[in-house]
Amino acid sequence: MTWTTNSWERIAPLYEKIISHPFNKELTDGSLSLDRFSYYIGQDAYYLMEFGRALAIIAGRMENPDYMLAFSRFASGAIVVERALHTGYFKIFGVEKTPAPSPTTNLYTQFLLTKASLSSVEEAVAAVLPCFWIYKKVGDHIYSHQISGQANPYQEWINTYAGEEFGDSVREAITICDNLAAKASPNLQEKMYQTFEMATKLEWMFWDGAYWEEKWPI
């Protein structure tokens, strides 16, 4: 059994909580309020910039040139390709500029940047993997559970994360993570899992924060 297969089995209950969250259930049937989705898009735009920084840091730390190139492409995709989607939604929903990060967005991005900069490369890759893998899984789940013939105002977002181009990046990230884990000690593999699990929890928190339009208390 590969590291990612084993790790996914261990976080399966967390994934079930993610797909059953009201944000994703309402996104599936198109009933999610425009205010909530606009809030989400603004926070995600900020997140993607910091996610791109984390990926670029990891790329620079890779010894394997193929992995370096892969993470450089991932960073470019996060900043350029996915931000293009958000720019379109900014116009549609009247979001004027990228907002300041919410408490959860700040926590998640700082977690990723810290792991990318200070932890082992193996842990760093495990930290960013949920943003690839869980988004693909959620995108596929939503796409397959939509009501046939029913228009969804968020279809473009759904199509992006359920698409094959994004799927190719996800599979490449999973492969790199498994290759790194295969050479790691059992202790390091467990640290990778703990990092992967924490990032998965932060994914849930990100959607929850968007649903409630989280604000700083003071």
CSV table of C-alpha atoms in Angstrom, one decimal:
chain,number,residue,atom,x,y,z
A,1,MET,CA,0.0,0.0,0.0
A,2,THR,CA,1.4,3.4,-0.9
A,3,TRP,CA,1.8,6.2,1.6
A,4,THR,CA,-1.0,8.3,-0.1
A,5,THR,CA,-3.4,5.3,-0.2
A,6,ASN,CA,-2.9,4.7,3.5
A,7,SER,CA,-3.1,8.3,4.4
A,8,TRP,CA,-6.3,8.8,2.5
A,9,GLU,CA,-7.9,5.9,4.3
A,10,ARG,CA,-6.9,7.6,7.6
A,11,ILE,CA,-8.4,11.0,6.7
A,12,ALA,CA,-11.5,9.5,5.1
A,13,PRO,CA,-13.8,10.6,8.0
A,14,LEU,CA,-12.5,14.2,7.5
A,15,TYR,CA,-13.2,14.1,3.8
A,16,GLU,CA,-16.8,13.0,4.5
A,17,LYS,CA,-17.2,16.0,6.7
A,18,ILE,CA,-16.0,18.2,3.9
A,19,ILE,CA,-18.3,16.9,1.2
A,20,SER,CA,-21.3,17.0,3.7
A,21,HIS,CA,-20.5,20.6,4.7
A,22,PRO,CA,-23.4,23.0,3.9
A,23,PHE,CA,-21.1,25.1,1.7
A,24,ASN,CA,-20.3,22.2,-0.6
A,25,LYS,CA,-23.9,20.8,-0.5
A,26,GLU,CA,-25.3,24.1,-1.5
A,27,LEU,CA,-22.6,24.6,-4.1
A,28,THR,CA,-23.7,21.3,-5.6
A,29,ASP,CA,-27.3,22.3,-6.1
A,30,GLY,CA,-26.6,26.0,-6.9
A,31,SER,CA,-28.4,27.3,-3.8
A,32,LEU,CA,-25.3,28.7,-2.2
A,33,SER,CA,-25.8,32.5,-1.6
A,34,LEU,CA,-23.9,34.9,-3.8
A,35,ASP,CA,-22.6,36.7,-0.7
A,36,ARG,CA,-21.1,33.4,0.6
A,37,PHE,CA,-19.5,32.5,-2.7
A,38,SER,CA,-18.2,36.1,-3.2
A,39,TYR,CA,-16.6,35.9,0.2
A,40,TYR,CA,-15.1,32.5,-0.6
A,41,ILE,CA,-13.7,33.7,-4.0
A,42,GLY,CA,-12.0,36.7,-2.3
A,43,GLN,CA,-10.4,34.6,0.4
A,44,ASP,CA,-9.4,32.0,-2.1
A,45,ALA,CA,-7.7,34.6,-4.3
A,46,TYR,CA,-5.5,35.6,-1.3
A,47,TYR,CA,-4.9,31.9,-0.4
A,48,LEU,CA,-3.8,31.0,-3.9
A,49,MET,CA,-1.1,33.7,-3.9
A,50,GLU,CA,0.3,32.4,-0.7
A,51,PHE,CA,-0.1,28.8,-1.9
A,52,GLY,CA,1.9,29.7,-5.0
A,53,ARG,CA,4.6,31.1,-2.8
A,54,ALA,CA,4.7,27.9,-0.8
A,55,LEU,CA,4.9,25.8,-3.9
A,56,ALA,CA,7.8,28.0,-5.3
A,57,ILE,CA,9.7,27.5,-2.0
A,58,ILE,CA,9.3,23.8,-2.2
A,59,ALA,CA,10.4,23.8,-5.9
A,60,GLY,CA,13.6,25.6,-4.8
A,61,ARG,CA,14.3,23.0,-2.2
A,62,MET,CA,13.9,19.9,-4.5
A,63,GLU,CA,17.0,18.0,-5.4
A,64,ASN,CA,15.3,16.0,-8.1
A,65,PRO,CA,15.1,18.3,-11.2
A,66,ASP,CA,11.9,16.7,-12.4
A,67,TYR,CA,10.3,17.5,-9.1
A,68,MET,CA,11.6,21.0,-9.2
A,69,LEU,CA,10.1,21.6,-12.6
A,70,ALA,CA,6.8,20.0,-11.5
A,71,PHE,CA,6.5,22.3,-8.4
A,72,SER,CA,7.5,25.3,-10.5
A,73,ARG,CA,4.6,24.5,-12.8
A,74,PHE,CA,2.3,24.0,-9.9
A,75,ALA,CA,3.2,27.5,-8.5
A,76,SER,CA,2.6,29.0,-11.9
A,77,GLY,CA,-0.8,27.3,-12.1
A,78,ALA,CA,-1.8,28.5,-8.7
A,79,ILE,CA,-0.9,32.1,-9.5
A,80,VAL,CA,-1.8,32.4,-13.1
A,81,VAL,CA,-4.3,29.8,-14.2
A,82,GLU,CA,-6.5,29.6,-11.2
A,83,ARG,CA,-6.3,33.3,-10.5
A,84,ALA,CA,-7.8,33.9,-14.0
A,85,LEU,CA,-10.9,32.1,-12.8
A,86,HIS,CA,-11.1,34.3,-9.8
A,87,THR,CA,-10.6,37.4,-11.8
A,88,GLY,CA,-13.6,36.4,-13.9
A,89,TYR,CA,-15.7,35.9,-10.8
A,90,PHE,CA,-14.5,39.2,-9.3
A,91,LYS,CA,-16.2,40.9,-12.2
A,92,ILE,CA,-19.3,38.8,-12.0
A,93,PHE,CA,-19.9,39.2,-8.3
A,94,GLY,CA,-18.5,42.7,-7.8
A,95,VAL,CA,-15.5,41.9,-5.7
A,96,GLU,CA,-13.3,44.9,-6.2
A,97,LYS,CA,-10.0,43.6,-4.9
A,98,THR,CA,-8.5,40.7,-2.9
A,99,PRO,CA,-9.6,41.2,0.7
A,100,ALA,CA,-7.5,40.9,3.8
A,101,PRO,CA,-7.2,37.3,5.0
A,102,SER,CA,-9.7,36.0,7.5
A,103,PRO,CA,-8.4,34.3,10.7
A,104,THR,CA,-8.7,30.8,9.0
A,105,THR,CA,-7.1,31.9,5.8
A,106,ASN,CA,-4.2,33.5,7.7
A,107,LEU,CA,-3.8,30.4,9.8
A,108,TYR,CA,-3.8,28.1,6.8
A,109,THR,CA,-1.4,30.1,4.6
A,110,GLN,CA,1.0,30.6,7.5
A,111,PHE,CA,0.9,26.8,8.1
A,112,LEU,CA,1.8,26.1,4.5
A,113,LEU,CA,4.6,28.7,4.3
A,114,THR,CA,6.1,27.5,7.6
A,115,LYS,CA,6.0,23.9,6.4
A,116,ALA,CA,7.4,24.8,3.0
A,117,SER,CA,10.3,26.8,4.5
A,118,LEU,CA,11.3,25.0,7.7
A,119,SER,CA,10.1,21.4,7.7
A,120,SER,CA,11.5,18.6,5.7
A,121,VAL,CA,10.7,18.6,2.0
A,122,GLU,CA,8.7,15.4,2.6
A,123,GLU,CA,6.5,17.2,5.1
A,124,ALA,CA,6.2,20.2,2.9
A,125,VAL,CA,4.9,18.2,0.1
A,126,ALA,CA,2.4,16.5,2.4
A,127,ALA,CA,1.2,19.9,3.6
A,128,VAL,CA,0.3,21.1,0.1
A,129,LEU,CA,-1.2,17.8,-1.1
A,130,PRO,CA,-4.7,18.3,0.3
A,131,CYS,CA,-5.2,21.5,-1.7
A,132,PHE,CA,-4.6,19.4,-4.8
A,133,TRP,CA,-6.2,16.1,-3.9
A,134,ILE,CA,-9.2,17.2,-1.8
A,135,TYR,CA,-10.2,19.9,-4.3
A,136,LYS,CA,-10.1,17.4,-7.1
A,137,LYS,CA,-12.2,14.9,-5.0
A,138,VAL,CA,-14.7,17.6,-4.0
A,139,GLY,CA,-14.9,18.9,-7.6
A,140,ASP,CA,-15.6,15.4,-8.9
A,141,HIS,CA,-18.1,14.7,-6.2
A,142,ILE,CA,-20.0,17.9,-6.9
A,143,TYR,CA,-19.9,17.4,-10.6
A,144,SER,CA,-21.3,13.8,-10.3
A,145,HIS,CA,-24.0,14.8,-7.9
A,146,GLN,CA,-25.5,17.7,-9.8
A,147,ILE,CA,-29.1,17.5,-10.9
A,148,SER,CA,-29.2,16.9,-14.7
A,149,GLY,CA,-30.4,19.9,-16.7
A,150,GLN,CA,-30.4,22.3,-13.7
A,151,ALA,CA,-28.4,25.4,-14.3
A,152,ASN,CA,-25.8,26.2,-11.6
A,153,PRO,CA,-24.3,29.7,-11.3
A,154,TYR,CA,-21.1,28.1,-10.0
A,155,GLN,CA,-20.6,25.7,-12.9
A,156,GLU,CA,-17.3,27.2,-14.1
A,157,TRP,CA,-15.8,26.7,-10.7
A,158,ILE,CA,-17.1,23.1,-10.6
A,159,ASN,CA,-15.8,22.4,-14.1
A,160,THR,CA,-12.3,23.7,-13.2
A,161,TYR,CA,-11.7,21.3,-10.3
A,162,ALA,CA,-13.5,18.4,-11.9
A,163,GLY,CA,-11.5,18.9,-15.1
A,164,GLU,CA,-8.8,16.7,-16.6
A,165,GLU,CA,-6.1,19.4,-16.7
A,166,PHE,CA,-6.3,19.9,-12.9
A,167,GLY,CA,-6.5,16.1,-12.5
A,168,ASP,CA,-3.2,15.7,-14.3
A,169,SER,CA,-1.5,18.0,-11.7
A,170,VAL,CA,-3.2,16.2,-8.8
A,171,ARG,CA,-1.9,12.8,-10.0
A,172,GLU,CA,1.6,14.2,-10.5
A,173,ALA,CA,1.6,15.6,-7.0
A,174,ILE,CA,0.4,12.3,-5.5
A,175,THR,CA,3.1,10.4,-7.3
A,176,ILE,CA,5.9,12.8,-6.1
A,177,CYS,CA,4.6,12.5,-2.6
A,178,ASP,CA,4.6,8.7,-2.7
A,179,ASN,CA,8.1,8.6,-4.2
A,180,LEU,CA,9.4,10.8,-1.4
A,181,ALA,CA,7.6,8.8,1.3
A,182,ALA,CA,9.0,5.5,-0.1
A,183,LYS,CA,12.5,6.6,0.8
A,184,ALA,CA,11.5,8.1,4.2
A,185,SER,CA,11.8,6.4,7.6
A,186,PRO,CA,8.6,5.2,9.3
A,187,ASN,CA,9.0,8.2,11.7
A,188,LEU,CA,9.2,10.7,8.9
A,189,GLN,CA,6.2,9.0,7.1
A,190,GLU,CA,4.2,9.5,10.3
A,191,LYS,CA,5.2,13.2,10.4
A,192,MET,CA,4.1,13.5,6.8
A,193,TYR,CA,0.7,12.0,7.7
A,194,GLN,CA,0.2,14.3,10.7
A,195,THR,CA,1.0,17.3,8.4
A,196,PHE,CA,-1.4,15.9,5.7
A,197,GLU,CA,-4.1,15.5,8.3
A,198,MET,CA,-3.7,19.0,9.7
A,199,ALA,CA,-3.9,20.5,6.2
A,200,THR,CA,-7.1,18.5,5.6
A,201,LYS,CA,-8.6,19.9,8.8
A,202,LEU,CA,-7.7,23.4,7.6
A,203,GLU,CA,-9.4,22.7,4.3
A,204,TRP,CA,-12.6,22.0,6.2
A,205,MET,CA,-12.1,25.2,8.2
A,206,PHE,CA,-11.6,27.2,5.0
A,207,TRP,CA,-15.0,26.2,3.7
A,208,ASP,CA,-16.6,26.6,7.0
A,209,GLY,CA,-15.2,30.1,7.4
A,210,ALA,CA,-16.5,31.0,3.9
A,211,TYR,CA,-20.0,29.7,4.8
A,212,TRP,CA,-20.2,31.8,7.9
A,213,GLU,CA,-18.3,34.7,6.2
A,214,GLU,CA,-15.8,34.7,9.1
A,215,LYS,CA,-14.6,38.0,10.5
A,216,TRP,CA,-11.9,38.9,13.0
A,217,PRO,CA,-13.5,39.3,16.4
A,218,ILE,CA,-11.7,42.6,17.1
